[in-house]
Short mmCIF file of C-alpha atoms in Angstrom, two decimals:
data_model
loop_
_atom_site.label_atom_id
_atom_site.label_comp_id
_atom_site.label_asym_id
_atom_site.label_seq_id
_atom_site.Cartn_x
_atom_site.Cartn_y
_atom_site.Cartn_z
CA MET A 283 2.76 91.07 127.63
CA GLN A 284 1.90 90.17 124.08
CA ALA A 285 4.70 88.94 121.86
CA PRO A 286 5.81 91.09 118.95
CA GLU A 287 5.08 89.90 115.46
CA ARG A 288 7.06 86.73 114.88
CA THR A 289 9.87 86.84 112.37
CA PRO A 290 12.88 84.56 112.23
CA ARG A 291 15.32 87.38 112.92
CA SER A 292 15.74 89.82 115.76
CA VAL A 293 14.81 93.44 115.44
CA HIS A 294 17.93 94.29 117.44
CA ASP A 295 21.56 94.42 116.43
CA GLY A 296 23.34 92.59 119.24
CA ALA A 297 27.04 91.84 119.22
CA GLU A 298 27.95 88.81 117.16
CA ASN A 299 28.80 86.53 120.07
CA ASP A 300 26.39 87.88 122.69
CA VAL A 301 24.04 85.08 123.72
CA SER A 302 20.29 85.25 124.22
CA ILE A 303 18.64 82.28 125.94
CA VAL A 304 15.07 81.62 124.80
CA MET A 305 13.02 79.39 127.10
CA PRO A 306 9.50 78.24 126.11
CA VAL A 307 7.32 77.41 129.11
CA LEU A 308 3.86 76.05 129.79
CA ASP A 309 2.44 75.33 133.26
CA GLU A 310 5.89 75.17 134.87
CA ALA A 311 5.03 76.99 138.11
CA ALA A 312 6.31 74.18 140.33
CA GLY A 313 9.88 74.38 139.07
CA ILE A 314 10.27 77.62 137.15
CA VAL A 315 11.76 79.70 139.98
CA ALA A 316 14.56 77.22 140.67
CA ARG A 317 15.26 76.84 136.96
CA LEU A 318 15.48 80.59 136.34
CA GLN A 319 17.47 81.22 139.51
CA SER A 320 20.11 78.86 138.13
CA LEU A 321 20.51 81.24 135.17
CA GLN A 322 20.86 84.49 137.11
CA ALA A 323 24.66 84.32 137.17
CA LEU A 324 24.60 84.27 133.37
CA ARG A 325 22.33 87.30 133.32
CA ARG A 326 24.85 89.15 135.47
CA GLN A 327 27.48 88.27 132.86
CA GLY A 328 25.37 89.89 130.14
CA VAL A 329 23.47 86.88 128.80
CA GLU A 330 19.91 87.84 127.90
CA LEU A 331 17.14 85.58 129.25
CA ILE A 332 13.80 85.54 127.43
CA VAL A 333 10.92 83.44 128.75
CA VAL A 334 8.01 82.78 126.39
CA ASP A 335 4.80 81.48 127.94
CA GLY A 336 2.41 79.44 125.83
CA GLY A 337 -0.76 80.08 127.82
CA SER A 338 -0.05 78.71 131.28
CA ARG A 339 -3.01 78.21 133.57
CA ASP A 340 -0.93 78.24 136.73
CA ASP A 341 1.40 80.88 138.23
CA THR A 342 4.24 80.40 135.75
CA VAL A 343 4.08 83.94 134.37
CA GLU A 344 3.94 85.64 137.76
CA ARG A 345 6.84 83.61 139.10
CA ALA A 346 9.00 83.93 136.01
CA ALA A 347 8.60 87.66 135.35
CA PRO A 348 11.04 88.97 138.00
CA LEU A 349 13.73 86.51 136.91
CA ALA A 350 13.82 87.17 133.15
CA ASP A 351 14.90 90.10 130.99
CA ARG A 352 11.75 89.70 128.94
CA LEU A 353 8.60 87.65 129.38
CA LEU A 354 6.36 87.16 126.36
CA SER A 355 2.99 85.48 125.93
CA THR A 356 2.01 83.60 122.77
CA GLY A 357 -0.23 80.76 121.75
CA ARG A 358 0.77 77.25 122.72
CA GLY A 359 3.49 75.48 120.75
CA ARG A 360 7.24 75.40 121.26
CA GLY A 361 7.99 76.43 117.69
CA ARG A 362 5.75 79.46 117.95
CA GLN A 363 7.08 80.37 121.37
CA MET A 364 10.73 80.08 120.40
CA ASN A 365 10.20 82.09 117.23
CA ALA A 366 8.62 84.85 119.30
CA GLY A 367 11.58 84.89 121.66
CA ALA A 368 14.07 84.91 118.81
CA ALA A 369 12.27 87.82 117.18
CA CYS A 370 13.03 90.15 120.08
CA ALA A 371 16.40 88.74 121.14
CA ARG A 372 19.33 91.14 121.29
CA GLY A 373 22.12 88.59 121.08
CA GLY A 374 23.85 87.45 117.94
CA VAL A 375 23.64 83.84 119.18
CA LEU A 376 20.32 82.23 120.13
CA LEU A 377 20.27 79.34 122.60
CA PHE A 378 16.97 77.49 122.95
CA LEU A 379 16.57 75.96 126.41
CA HIS A 380 13.69 73.78 127.54
CA ALA A 381 12.31 74.50 131.00
CA ASP A 382 13.36 71.08 132.31
CA THR A 383 16.95 71.34 131.04
CA THR A 384 19.97 72.70 132.92
CA LEU A 385 23.07 74.14 131.28
CA PRO A 386 26.58 73.12 132.36
CA PRO A 387 28.66 75.77 134.16
CA ASP A 388 30.88 76.37 131.12
CA ALA A 389 28.04 76.52 128.59
CA MET A 390 28.68 80.07 127.40
CA SER A 391 32.41 79.61 126.95
CA ALA A 392 31.72 76.39 125.03
CA VAL A 393 29.28 78.17 122.72
CA ARG A 394 31.69 81.02 122.11
CA GLN A 395 34.54 78.62 121.40
CA ALA A 396 32.33 76.86 118.86
CA ARG A 397 31.61 80.20 117.23
CA ALA A 398 35.30 81.07 117.19
CA SER A 399 35.88 77.80 115.33
CA GLY A 400 33.41 78.89 112.67
CA ALA A 401 30.33 76.93 113.75
CA ALA A 402 27.02 78.59 112.85
CA TRP A 403 25.00 76.23 115.01
CA GLY A 404 25.29 73.33 117.38
CA ARG A 405 24.06 71.49 120.41
CA PHE A 406 25.29 69.96 123.68
CA ASP A 407 25.53 66.35 124.70
CA VAL A 408 22.68 65.44 127.04
CA ARG A 409 22.49 63.61 130.33
CA ILE A 410 19.05 62.45 131.46
CA VAL A 411 18.52 62.70 135.21
CA ASP A 412 15.91 61.12 137.48
CA GLY A 413 15.10 58.49 134.88
CA PRO A 414 14.71 54.72 135.15
CA ALA A 415 17.55 52.19 135.11
CA GLY A 416 19.28 52.13 131.75
CA ILE A 417 18.60 55.78 130.94
CA ALA A 418 22.33 56.53 130.67
CA VAL A 419 22.52 54.15 127.69
CA VAL A 420 19.64 55.99 126.03
CA ALA A 421 21.39 59.35 126.49
CA TRP A 422 24.63 57.91 125.10
CA ALA A 423 22.76 56.64 122.04
CA MET A 424 21.02 60.00 121.54
CA ASN A 425 24.34 61.82 121.62
CA LEU A 426 26.00 59.36 119.24
CA ARG A 427 23.09 59.42 116.80
CA SER A 428 23.09 63.22 116.79
CA ARG A 429 26.82 63.36 116.20
CA ILE A 430 26.54 60.97 113.24
CA THR A 431 23.41 62.41 111.63
CA GLY A 432 23.87 66.10 112.37
CA ILE A 433 20.33 66.25 113.75
CA ALA A 434 19.79 67.80 117.18
CA THR A 435 16.82 67.64 119.52
CA GLY A 436 15.45 70.32 121.80
CA ASP A 437 16.66 68.44 124.87
CA GLN A 438 20.24 69.10 123.71
CA ALA A 439 19.93 72.89 124.03
CA MET A 440 20.33 73.85 120.38
CA PHE A 441 22.07 77.13 119.58
CA CYS A 442 22.66 79.03 116.35
CA THR A 443 23.60 82.43 115.07
CA ARG A 444 20.77 84.81 114.43
CA GLU A 445 21.73 84.86 110.75
CA ALA A 446 21.61 81.06 110.46
CA PHE A 447 18.24 81.00 112.23
CA ALA A 448 16.84 83.57 109.80
CA ALA A 449 18.25 81.76 106.77
CA ALA A 450 16.61 78.53 107.96
CA GLY A 451 13.26 80.27 108.36
CA GLY A 452 13.09 79.77 112.12
CA PHE A 453 11.21 76.93 113.75
CA PRO A 454 8.24 75.50 111.88
CA GLU A 455 5.15 76.18 113.96
CA ILE A 456 4.00 72.59 114.16
CA ALA A 457 2.83 70.52 117.11
CA LEU A 458 5.88 68.25 117.30
CA MET A 459 9.27 67.70 115.64
CA GLU A 460 10.00 71.40 115.24
CA ASP A 461 13.54 70.77 116.49
CA ILE A 462 14.10 68.01 113.93
CA VAL A 463 12.92 70.18 111.03
CA LEU A 464 15.06 73.15 112.07
CA SER A 465 18.07 70.83 112.41
CA GLN A 466 17.51 69.59 108.87
CA ARG A 467 17.36 73.12 107.55
CA LEU A 468 20.48 74.18 109.42
CA ARG A 469 22.36 71.01 108.46
CA ALA A 470 21.68 71.76 104.80
CA ARG A 471 23.88 74.83 105.27
CA SER A 472 26.56 73.46 107.62
CA ARG A 473 27.31 70.68 110.08
CA PRO A 474 26.60 71.37 113.76
CA ALA A 475 29.13 71.77 116.53
CA CYS A 476 28.43 68.75 118.74
CA LEU A 477 29.70 69.92 122.11
CA ARG A 478 30.87 67.34 124.64
CA GLN A 479 29.71 69.44 127.56
CA ARG A 480 26.47 67.98 128.91
CA VAL A 481 23.18 69.61 129.63
CA GLU A 482 20.98 67.80 132.12
CA THR A 483 17.37 67.19 131.22
CA SER A 484 14.54 65.66 133.20
CA GLY A 485 13.76 61.98 132.81
CA ARG A 486 10.22 62.42 134.12
CA ARG A 487 8.49 61.14 131.01
CA TRP A 488 10.83 58.15 130.91
CA ALA A 489 10.10 57.36 134.55
CA ARG A 490 6.36 57.83 134.05
CA HIS A 491 5.97 55.68 130.95
CA GLY A 492 8.91 53.29 131.28
CA LEU A 493 12.16 53.10 129.36
CA VAL A 494 11.28 50.59 126.65
CA ARG A 495 7.83 52.02 126.01
CA THR A 496 9.17 55.57 125.71
CA VAL A 497 11.97 54.57 123.33
CA LEU A 498 9.57 52.63 121.11
CA THR A 499 7.03 55.47 121.15
CA MET A 500 9.61 58.06 120.17
CA TRP A 501 10.97 55.94 117.33
CA TRP A 502 7.46 55.15 116.11
CA LEU A 503 6.53 58.83 116.10
CA ARG A 504 9.70 59.74 114.25
CA LEU A 505 9.16 57.02 111.66
CA ARG A 506 5.60 58.18 111.06
CA PHE A 507 6.86 61.76 110.74
CA TRP A 508 9.43 60.74 108.09
CA LEU A 509 6.64 58.93 106.26
CA GLY A 510 4.56 62.10 106.13
CA ALA A 511 2.20 61.85 109.10
CA SER A 512 0.60 65.08 110.31
CA PRO A 513 2.40 66.63 113.30
CA ASP A 514 -1.01 67.24 114.89
CA ALA A 515 -1.82 63.53 114.64
CA LEU A 516 1.55 62.68 116.12
CA ALA A 517 0.98 65.13 118.95
CA ARG A 518 -2.28 63.45 119.84
CA ALA A 519 -0.52 60.09 119.84
CA TYR A 520 2.11 61.61 122.15
CA GLY A 521 -0.55 62.86 124.54
CA TYR A 522 -0.16 66.51 123.55
CA THR A 523 -3.31 68.12 122.21
CA PRO A 524 -2.60 71.13 119.95
CA ARG A 525 -4.71 74.24 120.49
#
């Protein structure tokens, strides 16, 4: 299915605190069924699940379709994919969930409590699983840094109201750092709700490349981004070739 024209707001008028989960995927056939099955209880509770494929060359689409409320196809790029999902979401709250990240059991109640407290956007603390020794310290530092700076990353399952997302202009459709840029835009309007509940995200890249090397690479990329480097150039340095 082709995605509708991308706009930073939904064409639907969902209830203010209804949640739509938007999951961008690319070549996730090996794990997509288990990941989506873990979200079926939320679907039965009325949470909308939108999967947005970025051009998978494996069986991701076929395996995901029966387990999602909507499955869209777009060009590659998380920003583009998440904008497409947001554009057709019915919920008043958008939660952006990476395919290798698992929500805690009380995620929806935590989001709704944050909304009841007046938060327009926020993120969860993160726990990195299946990573090398010392990865817990990295996760602790990520959570602390985010709490201090008000900047969230995609691994922390960012969420925001549809209105805040529209006011921020949605995700920039760039090769990398789309989560950082959206956080900056949202933070300019209000501070995030930094939830203590933890999502679990895969440590596969940390295990593959090593803890120290991955930390240094991520900081180097972020520094270059702040200094004005092209996201496409950063993506190539990260081993992700835009197309």
